[in-house]
Structure formats: structure tokens, C-alpha cells
């Protein structure tokens, strides 16, 4: 079974070589690699062309800059494989990643296969595991997504192609663009999901990640994602059963928004109302301790929240 691997890339010349080496070195060889260059202004395209000259499985698609969400959709439209996998240009795969995913799909007949992954912080790997409690049912699977038991990343998952062809196309920027796509797939389809326990993907945390952005439009897009997610849950009849989980989802998004200095986090009345409507009423039981702490600190004083966040990042650097 052919696997199409989509690599959205923007100014990724520092990382793209490592990424492509990890892909073309896979133990499973029936792949195509669609690198979609999102209007890079560095030597990303040049680097990719050097690889494609040596390996005809690599295809470079160049386009004007529209953001990662729209860029992924172009890759999905051009994919010729029966299954699709996403790999970000600054990340890389373990050598048996594709083989493990495709074997699991073929042996189970599942629609989506998810894998565990490593977060790389200051050069050190930290294992992150999915907690797939239920393998079928929209409500069960969306509960897993909203509760963060199933990661919201497109990367590190293998999808049957037809699932991704139904994703809404837009050039609007989203801070959590891959999460938006995952929500659409899991909420709109009756899926059978399986998992491989082996870590297959390496997610490199550095200053160029979207959650380090200062782009105001991206930061403010958090609220549009919340609204769209609510609309999807309502349309699928899932919201009444997932009110607590959805409120916790909004709270986790609010924490990231506050860390990034979003304008509404400085509006005391807005903070107070958000806390009342989401945290106190529904979400408290669904958040872990440090998330509860951040919710309360940022609600009390954003500047203290930023200080605590910087302090925790400093501690993380020391212990990692």
C-alpha cells in the first residue's frame, strides 16, 4: 500500500535535510514525499531539489505563502497514495515509523493509526504517549481529543486518504491548524482507530514553532478555533455529552493564548467571565494540576503568569 508523506515547509533550510533523510531512509519504501514549499524566502526549495535529483520519490510543490493549514490541503489533493501521513519540516521520523503504521493498518483494517512520539527539548528526547481508551465512536474519540488523551497533531498519524479529502479548505491562519484538521476528521466520521505503542515521530521544540509566535492574527485565531469546534460538536450532536471536555479544551487554549500575550488576557472583565463560564462551571475536573494553577494565576495577574511561565521554562532547561 502506497503512503503519501506530506511535508509543509516554510523557511526550513536548517531542518529540511534532516527531515527528508529520515523519510527516504524508512524501512518501508513504497512512499511518495510531497514537499509543499509555502513561499519560503530562504534556500528551502534548493535543498529539496538536491534531494529530489537523487530520489524520484520526492516531489517539490512551490506556492505563494498562505500558511500551514492551506499548504497541507494542497499536499493532500496532490497525494496519489491510499494513505497519508504528515511530517513537519523541522521534525523527523524513526526509521521504522511508516512500516509500523502501515502494518497496523493492514492487520486491523483501521481508518487511522496513531503513534507515540518524542518531544525534543534542548536536544533531549521526552516520550509522549497517547492514551487511546476507546477505539470507535465519535463521542468516545472526540472525548479523547478534547481531553488531550489523543494528541491533536496531524503528524505521527496515518490516515486513509478519503478522510482528509473532506477537510474544509481555507487560507485563514490558525495557531493550532493541525488540531483544527484532526477535530474535523474525528468528529465528522465514524472511525475505527488503532495505535502503535512504539514512538515513531520526533517533534523538535524550538523558537520557530507556532506556539512561540508573536503573530497577532495567529494568536487571536484561538477563539475562532473554539467557535468552529463548538459548531462542529453541535452539528454532530456531541456537545451536550462533551460540555466538560469542551470547556477544558477552551481552558487549555486560553492558557496558551495567555502565555503568548493575547490582548483579551489583559482584559480583567473578560478573564473573570471566561473563568466563570468555563473553568468554574465545567472544566475544573478535566484539567491537571499545573493547568489549574496557570488558569488561576493568569486570571489573577497576567504579568505574574508570564513570570511563572518563564521560570518554569528555565527549570525545564536545567532538568532536561
Tab-separated table of C-alpha atoms in Angstrom:
chain	number	residue	atom	x	y	z
A	1	UNK	CA	0.000	0.000	0.000
A	2	UNK	CA	1.421	3.362	-1.044
A	3	UNK	CA	1.890	6.041	1.605
A	4	UNK	CA	1.945	9.720	0.663
A	5	UNK	CA	4.043	11.730	3.107
A	6	UNK	CA	3.271	15.444	3.085
A	7	UNK	CA	5.896	17.901	4.310
A	8	UNK	CA	4.730	21.533	4.554
A	9	UNK	CA	7.805	23.764	4.621
A	10	UNK	CA	8.382	27.456	5.236
A	11	UNK	CA	11.916	28.826	5.629
A	12	UNK	CA	13.040	25.413	6.797
A	13	UNK	CA	16.519	25.212	5.265
A	14	UNK	CA	18.046	24.500	8.699
A	15	UNK	CA	15.917	21.394	9.233
A	16	UNK	CA	14.592	20.082	5.915
A	17	UNK	CA	17.652	17.942	5.183
A	18	UNK	CA	17.337	16.034	8.451
A	19	UNK	CA	13.609	15.586	7.847
A	20	UNK	CA	13.988	14.230	4.307
A	21	UNK	CA	16.860	11.924	5.260
A	22	UNK	CA	14.646	10.345	7.910
A	23	UNK	CA	11.858	9.828	5.365
A	24	UNK	CA	13.838	8.372	2.468
A	25	UNK	CA	15.656	6.062	4.907
A	26	UNK	CA	12.418	4.398	6.029
A	27	UNK	CA	12.350	0.604	6.121
A	28	UNK	CA	9.050	0.817	4.193
A	29	UNK	CA	9.887	2.054	0.695
A	30	UNK	CA	6.513	2.335	-1.088
A	31	UNK	CA	6.180	6.048	-0.406
A	32	UNK	CA	5.977	9.381	-2.157
A	33	UNK	CA	7.161	12.557	-0.460
A	34	UNK	CA	5.294	15.758	-1.302
A	35	UNK	CA	7.229	18.767	-0.018
A	36	UNK	CA	4.959	21.810	-0.291
A	37	UNK	CA	7.080	24.954	-0.045
A	38	UNK	CA	4.855	27.692	1.367
A	39	UNK	CA	6.602	30.672	-0.249
A	40	UNK	CA	9.930	30.286	1.554
A	41	UNK	CA	12.409	33.156	1.216
A	42	UNK	CA	15.458	31.078	2.151
A	43	UNK	CA	17.064	28.057	0.449
A	44	UNK	CA	14.383	25.527	1.383
A	45	UNK	CA	13.426	24.810	-2.252
A	46	UNK	CA	17.078	24.483	-3.259
A	47	UNK	CA	17.685	21.933	-0.507
A	48	UNK	CA	14.637	19.904	-1.554
A	49	UNK	CA	15.663	19.933	-5.226
A	50	UNK	CA	19.038	18.463	-4.317
A	51	UNK	CA	17.249	15.566	-2.629
A	52	UNK	CA	14.722	15.095	-5.450
A	53	UNK	CA	17.520	14.829	-8.022
A	54	UNK	CA	18.785	11.751	-6.177
A	55	UNK	CA	15.419	10.238	-5.167
A	56	UNK	CA	12.467	10.496	-7.548
A	57	UNK	CA	10.019	9.721	-4.735
A	58	UNK	CA	10.465	13.326	-3.597
A	59	UNK	CA	8.230	15.883	-5.326
A	60	UNK	CA	8.601	19.630	-4.730
A	61	UNK	CA	5.486	21.810	-4.958
A	62	UNK	CA	6.141	25.559	-4.771
A	63	UNK	CA	3.399	28.055	-3.932
A	64	UNK	CA	2.757	31.508	-2.534
A	65	UNK	CA	2.653	31.849	1.242
A	66	UNK	CA	-0.783	31.041	2.697
A	67	UNK	CA	0.091	29.331	5.979
A	68	UNK	CA	0.458	25.718	7.077
A	69	UNK	CA	-3.241	24.788	7.062
A	70	UNK	CA	-3.818	25.619	3.373
A	71	UNK	CA	-0.401	24.225	2.475
A	72	UNK	CA	-1.264	20.809	3.914
A	73	UNK	CA	-4.507	20.711	1.915
A	74	UNK	CA	-2.577	21.215	-1.341
A	75	UNK	CA	-0.371	18.266	-0.483
A	76	UNK	CA	-3.404	16.118	0.334
A	77	UNK	CA	-5.029	16.997	-3.000
A	78	UNK	CA	-1.886	16.007	-4.911
A	79	UNK	CA	-1.295	12.774	-2.993
A	80	UNK	CA	-1.565	9.553	-5.010
A	81	UNK	CA	-1.254	7.114	-2.103
A	82	UNK	CA	-4.159	5.307	-0.452
A	83	UNK	CA	-2.929	6.581	2.903
A	84	UNK	CA	-1.471	9.896	4.041
A	85	UNK	CA	0.986	10.901	6.714
A	86	UNK	CA	2.125	14.420	7.654
A	87	UNK	CA	5.658	15.272	8.754
A	88	UNK	CA	6.639	18.833	9.635
A	89	UNK	CA	9.838	20.090	8.015
A	90	UNK	CA	11.596	20.667	11.337
A	91	UNK	CA	10.757	17.198	12.697
A	92	UNK	CA	11.923	13.712	11.752
A	93	UNK	CA	10.805	10.083	11.790
A	94	UNK	CA	12.185	6.995	13.457
A	95	UNK	CA	13.483	4.515	10.807
A	96	UNK	CA	10.561	2.037	11.130
A	97	UNK	CA	7.807	4.632	11.552
A	98	UNK	CA	5.952	4.090	8.274
A	99	UNK	CA	6.365	0.305	8.404
A	100	UNK	CA	4.894	0.098	11.903
A	101	UNK	CA	1.929	2.299	10.973
A	102	UNK	CA	1.110	0.568	7.690
A	103	UNK	CA	1.422	-2.939	9.188
A	104	UNK	CA	-1.004	-1.959	11.939
A	105	UNK	CA	-3.461	-0.536	9.411
A	106	UNK	CA	-3.283	-3.600	7.169
A	107	UNK	CA	-3.624	-6.072	10.045
A	108	UNK	CA	-6.566	-4.303	11.724
A	109	UNK	CA	-8.408	-2.526	8.899
A	110	UNK	CA	-8.449	0.665	10.980
A	111	UNK	CA	-9.131	4.083	9.460
A	112	UNK	CA	-6.496	5.939	11.478
A	113	UNK	CA	-3.345	4.695	13.180
A	114	UNK	CA	-1.750	6.869	15.838
A	115	UNK	CA	1.753	6.580	17.219
A	116	UNK	CA	3.597	7.822	20.258
A	117	UNK	CA	6.321	10.414	19.806
A	118	UNK	CA	9.263	12.184	21.378
A	119	UNK	CA	9.366	15.863	22.211
A	120	UNK	CA	12.921	17.077	21.782
A	121	UNK	CA	13.746	19.868	24.225
A	122	UNK	CA	17.300	21.206	24.315
A	123	UNK	CA	18.463	18.155	22.402
A	124	UNK	CA	16.961	15.599	24.797
A	125	UNK	CA	14.060	13.282	23.986
A	126	UNK	CA	10.967	13.094	26.202
A	127	UNK	CA	8.407	10.371	25.467
A	128	UNK	CA	4.790	11.452	24.930
A	129	UNK	CA	2.217	8.654	24.805
A	130	UNK	CA	-1.327	8.661	23.502
A	131	UNK	CA	-3.961	7.196	25.795
A	132	UNK	CA	-6.383	5.521	23.412
A	133	UNK	CA	-9.108	4.354	25.797
A	134	UNK	CA	-11.797	3.838	23.151
A	135	UNK	CA	-11.173	2.888	19.513
A	136	UNK	CA	-14.575	3.645	17.987
A	137	UNK	CA	-17.484	6.072	18.311
A	138	UNK	CA	-17.487	9.806	17.626
A	139	UNK	CA	-18.229	10.718	21.227
A	140	UNK	CA	-15.524	8.456	22.648
A	141	UNK	CA	-12.849	9.592	20.217
A	142	UNK	CA	-13.717	13.282	20.466
A	143	UNK	CA	-13.599	12.971	24.237
A	144	UNK	CA	-10.051	11.694	23.803
A	145	UNK	CA	-9.134	14.647	21.568
A	146	UNK	CA	-10.735	17.301	23.795
A	147	UNK	CA	-9.221	15.770	26.945
A	148	UNK	CA	-5.804	15.689	25.267
A	149	UNK	CA	-5.586	11.914	25.707
A	150	UNK	CA	-5.192	11.624	21.931
A	151	UNK	CA	-2.775	14.237	20.636
A	152	UNK	CA	-4.202	16.850	18.305
A	153	UNK	CA	-1.222	16.713	15.955
A	154	UNK	CA	-1.735	15.586	12.370
A	155	UNK	CA	1.846	14.364	12.440
A	156	UNK	CA	2.586	10.931	13.845
A	157	UNK	CA	-0.683	9.541	12.476
A	158	UNK	CA	-1.563	7.539	9.372
A	159	UNK	CA	-4.910	8.343	7.716
A	160	UNK	CA	-6.874	6.734	4.939
A	161	UNK	CA	-6.786	9.353	2.200
A	162	UNK	CA	-10.538	9.837	1.815
A	163	UNK	CA	-10.809	11.090	5.420
A	164	UNK	CA	-8.538	14.047	4.719
A	165	UNK	CA	-10.221	14.921	1.423
A	166	UNK	CA	-13.300	16.067	3.379
A	167	UNK	CA	-11.451	18.692	5.436
A	168	UNK	CA	-12.663	22.272	4.967
A	169	UNK	CA	-10.317	24.327	2.789
A	170	UNK	CA	-9.446	27.865	3.863
A	171	UNK	CA	-6.461	30.200	3.783
A	172	UNK	CA	-7.283	31.633	7.202
A	173	UNK	CA	-4.359	31.260	9.612
A	174	UNK	CA	-4.821	29.089	12.700
A	175	UNK	CA	-2.453	28.779	15.639
A	176	UNK	CA	-3.455	25.129	16.095
A	177	UNK	CA	-4.006	24.408	12.404
A	178	UNK	CA	-3.370	20.674	12.652
A	179	UNK	CA	-5.715	20.357	15.628
A	180	UNK	CA	-8.465	22.003	13.548
A	181	UNK	CA	-7.985	19.340	10.867
A	182	UNK	CA	-7.897	16.476	13.386
A	183	UNK	CA	-11.125	17.681	15.012
A	184	UNK	CA	-12.878	17.664	11.633
A	185	UNK	CA	-11.736	14.114	10.877
A	186	UNK	CA	-12.617	12.673	14.295
A	187	UNK	CA	-15.942	14.488	14.778
A	188	UNK	CA	-17.368	14.051	11.278
A	189	UNK	CA	-16.545	10.399	10.627
A	190	UNK	CA	-17.368	7.060	12.228
A	191	UNK	CA	-13.819	5.875	12.759
A	192	UNK	CA	-12.009	2.796	13.913
A	193	UNK	CA	-8.711	3.967	15.411
A	194	UNK	CA	-5.747	1.829	16.412
A	195	UNK	CA	-2.389	2.714	17.959
A	196	UNK	CA	1.214	1.594	17.895
A	197	UNK	CA	2.983	1.895	21.224
A	198	UNK	CA	6.438	2.439	19.761
A	199	UNK	CA	7.471	6.112	19.473
A	200	UNK	CA	7.695	6.821	15.751
A	201	UNK	CA	7.964	10.599	15.490
A	202	UNK	CA	10.324	13.269	16.813
A	203	UNK	CA	8.814	16.704	17.480
A	204	UNK	CA	11.591	19.278	17.823
A	205	UNK	CA	10.701	22.169	20.136
A	206	UNK	CA	12.469	25.389	19.195
A	207	UNK	CA	11.843	29.119	18.775
A	208	UNK	CA	10.281	28.787	15.314
A	209	UNK	CA	7.341	26.643	16.458
A	210	UNK	CA	3.864	28.153	16.081
A	211	UNK	CA	3.333	28.169	19.846
A	212	UNK	CA	6.289	30.583	20.114
A	213	UNK	CA	4.745	33.029	17.649
A	214	UNK	CA	4.220	36.765	18.073
A	215	UNK	CA	1.872	36.888	15.069
A	216	UNK	CA	-1.242	38.629	16.402
A	217	UNK	CA	-3.596	37.051	13.848
A	218	UNK	CA	-2.379	33.582	14.774
A	219	UNK	CA	-2.708	34.260	18.492
A	220	UNK	CA	-6.240	35.631	18.160
A	221	UNK	CA	-7.268	32.690	15.945
A	222	UNK	CA	-7.593	30.627	19.149
A	223	UNK	CA	-11.109	31.995	19.616
A	224	UNK	CA	-12.169	31.191	16.063
A	225	UNK	CA	-10.961	27.622	16.572
A	226	UNK	CA	-13.082	27.403	19.730
A	227	UNK	CA	-16.131	28.708	17.855
A	228	UNK	CA	-15.658	26.363	14.896
A	229	UNK	CA	-15.139	23.395	17.209
A	230	UNK	CA	-18.351	24.248	19.044
A	231	UNK	CA	-20.232	24.459	15.733
A	232	UNK	CA	-18.909	21.050	14.668
A	233	UNK	CA	-19.802	19.457	18.011
A	234	UNK	CA	-23.302	20.959	17.881
A	235	UNK	CA	-23.883	19.824	14.297
A	236	UNK	CA	-22.759	16.279	15.132
A	237	UNK	CA	-24.927	16.226	18.272
A	238	UNK	CA	-21.889	15.763	20.520
A	239	UNK	CA	-21.823	18.964	22.572
A	240	UNK	CA	-24.327	18.036	25.330
A	241	UNK	CA	-22.318	14.935	26.251
A	242	UNK	CA	-18.949	16.709	25.985
A	243	UNK	CA	-19.577	20.046	27.726
A	244	UNK	CA	-16.953	19.449	30.414
A	245	UNK	CA	-14.372	18.249	27.916
A	246	UNK	CA	-15.032	21.135	25.530
A	247	UNK	CA	-14.695	23.687	28.329
A	248	UNK	CA	-11.399	22.089	29.365
A	249	UNK	CA	-10.295	22.277	25.717
A	250	UNK	CA	-11.066	26.013	25.719
A	251	UNK	CA	-9.203	26.453	29.007
A	252	UNK	CA	-6.065	24.792	27.647
A	253	UNK	CA	-6.270	27.032	24.585
A	254	UNK	CA	-6.725	30.018	26.899
A	255	UNK	CA	-3.558	29.113	28.781
A	256	UNK	CA	-1.524	29.102	25.551
A	257	UNK	CA	-3.231	32.332	24.467
A	258	UNK	CA	-2.310	33.964	27.781
A	259	UNK	CA	1.283	32.728	27.591
A	260	UNK	CA	1.576	34.350	24.164
A	261	UNK	CA	0.263	37.663	25.497
A	262	UNK	CA	-3.084	37.704	23.680
A	263	UNK	CA	-4.927	41.011	24.106
A	264	UNK	CA	-8.008	39.575	25.851
A	265	UNK	CA	-5.824	38.087	28.581
A	266	UNK	CA	-5.248	41.670	29.805
A	267	UNK	CA	-8.977	42.423	29.984
A	268	UNK	CA	-9.887	41.719	33.607
A	269	UNK	CA	-13.633	41.546	32.981
A	270	UNK	CA	-13.153	39.135	30.085
A	271	UNK	CA	-10.835	36.936	32.167
A	272	UNK	CA	-13.321	36.835	35.014
A	273	UNK	CA	-16.221	35.911	32.728
A	274	UNK	CA	-14.196	33.267	30.877
A	275	UNK	CA	-13.137	31.647	34.143
A	276	UNK	CA	-16.710	31.615	35.416
A	277	UNK	CA	-18.276	30.212	32.236
A	278	UNK	CA	-15.649	27.575	31.513
A	279	UNK	CA	-13.301	26.735	34.360
A	280	UNK	CA	-15.525	27.032	37.425
A	281	UNK	CA	-18.684	25.690	35.796
A	282	UNK	CA	-17.400	22.759	33.742
A	283	UNK	CA	-13.677	22.263	33.235
A	284	UNK	CA	-12.061	22.115	36.653
A	285	UNK	CA	-12.228	18.320	36.960
A	286	UNK	CA	-10.814	17.805	33.471
A	287	UNK	CA	-7.601	19.796	33.925
A	288	UNK	CA	-4.383	18.578	35.515
A	289	UNK	CA	-2.858	20.419	38.476
A	290	UNK	CA	-0.443	22.695	36.621
A	291	UNK	CA	-3.200	23.730	34.190
A	292	UNK	CA	-5.479	24.647	37.089
A	293	UNK	CA	-2.638	26.663	38.600
A	294	UNK	CA	-1.965	28.530	35.351
A	295	UNK	CA	-5.661	29.252	34.853
A	296	UNK	CA	-5.885	30.833	38.302
A	297	UNK	CA	-2.588	32.741	38.097
A	298	UNK	CA	-3.229	34.201	34.640
A	299	UNK	CA	-6.746	35.114	35.717
A	300	UNK	CA	-5.390	36.946	38.747
A	301	UNK	CA	-2.495	38.737	37.032
A	302	UNK	CA	-1.128	38.051	33.502
A	303	UNK	CA	2.266	39.564	34.342
A	304	UNK	CA	2.744	37.145	37.224
A	305	UNK	CA	1.611	34.389	34.864
A	306	UNK	CA	4.312	35.330	32.344
A	307	UNK	CA	6.916	35.349	35.123
A	308	UNK	CA	5.856	31.875	36.283
A	309	UNK	CA	5.912	30.589	32.686
A	310	UNK	CA	9.448	31.927	32.136
A	311	UNK	CA	10.546	30.443	35.455
A	312	UNK	CA	9.132	27.012	34.578
A	313	UNK	CA	10.810	27.117	31.157
A	314	UNK	CA	14.099	27.900	32.890
A	315	UNK	CA	13.643	24.977	35.245
A	316	UNK	CA	12.772	22.735	32.296
A	317	UNK	CA	16.036	23.679	30.559
A	318	UNK	CA	18.013	22.773	33.659
A	319	UNK	CA	16.357	19.406	34.310
A	320	UNK	CA	16.207	18.373	30.651
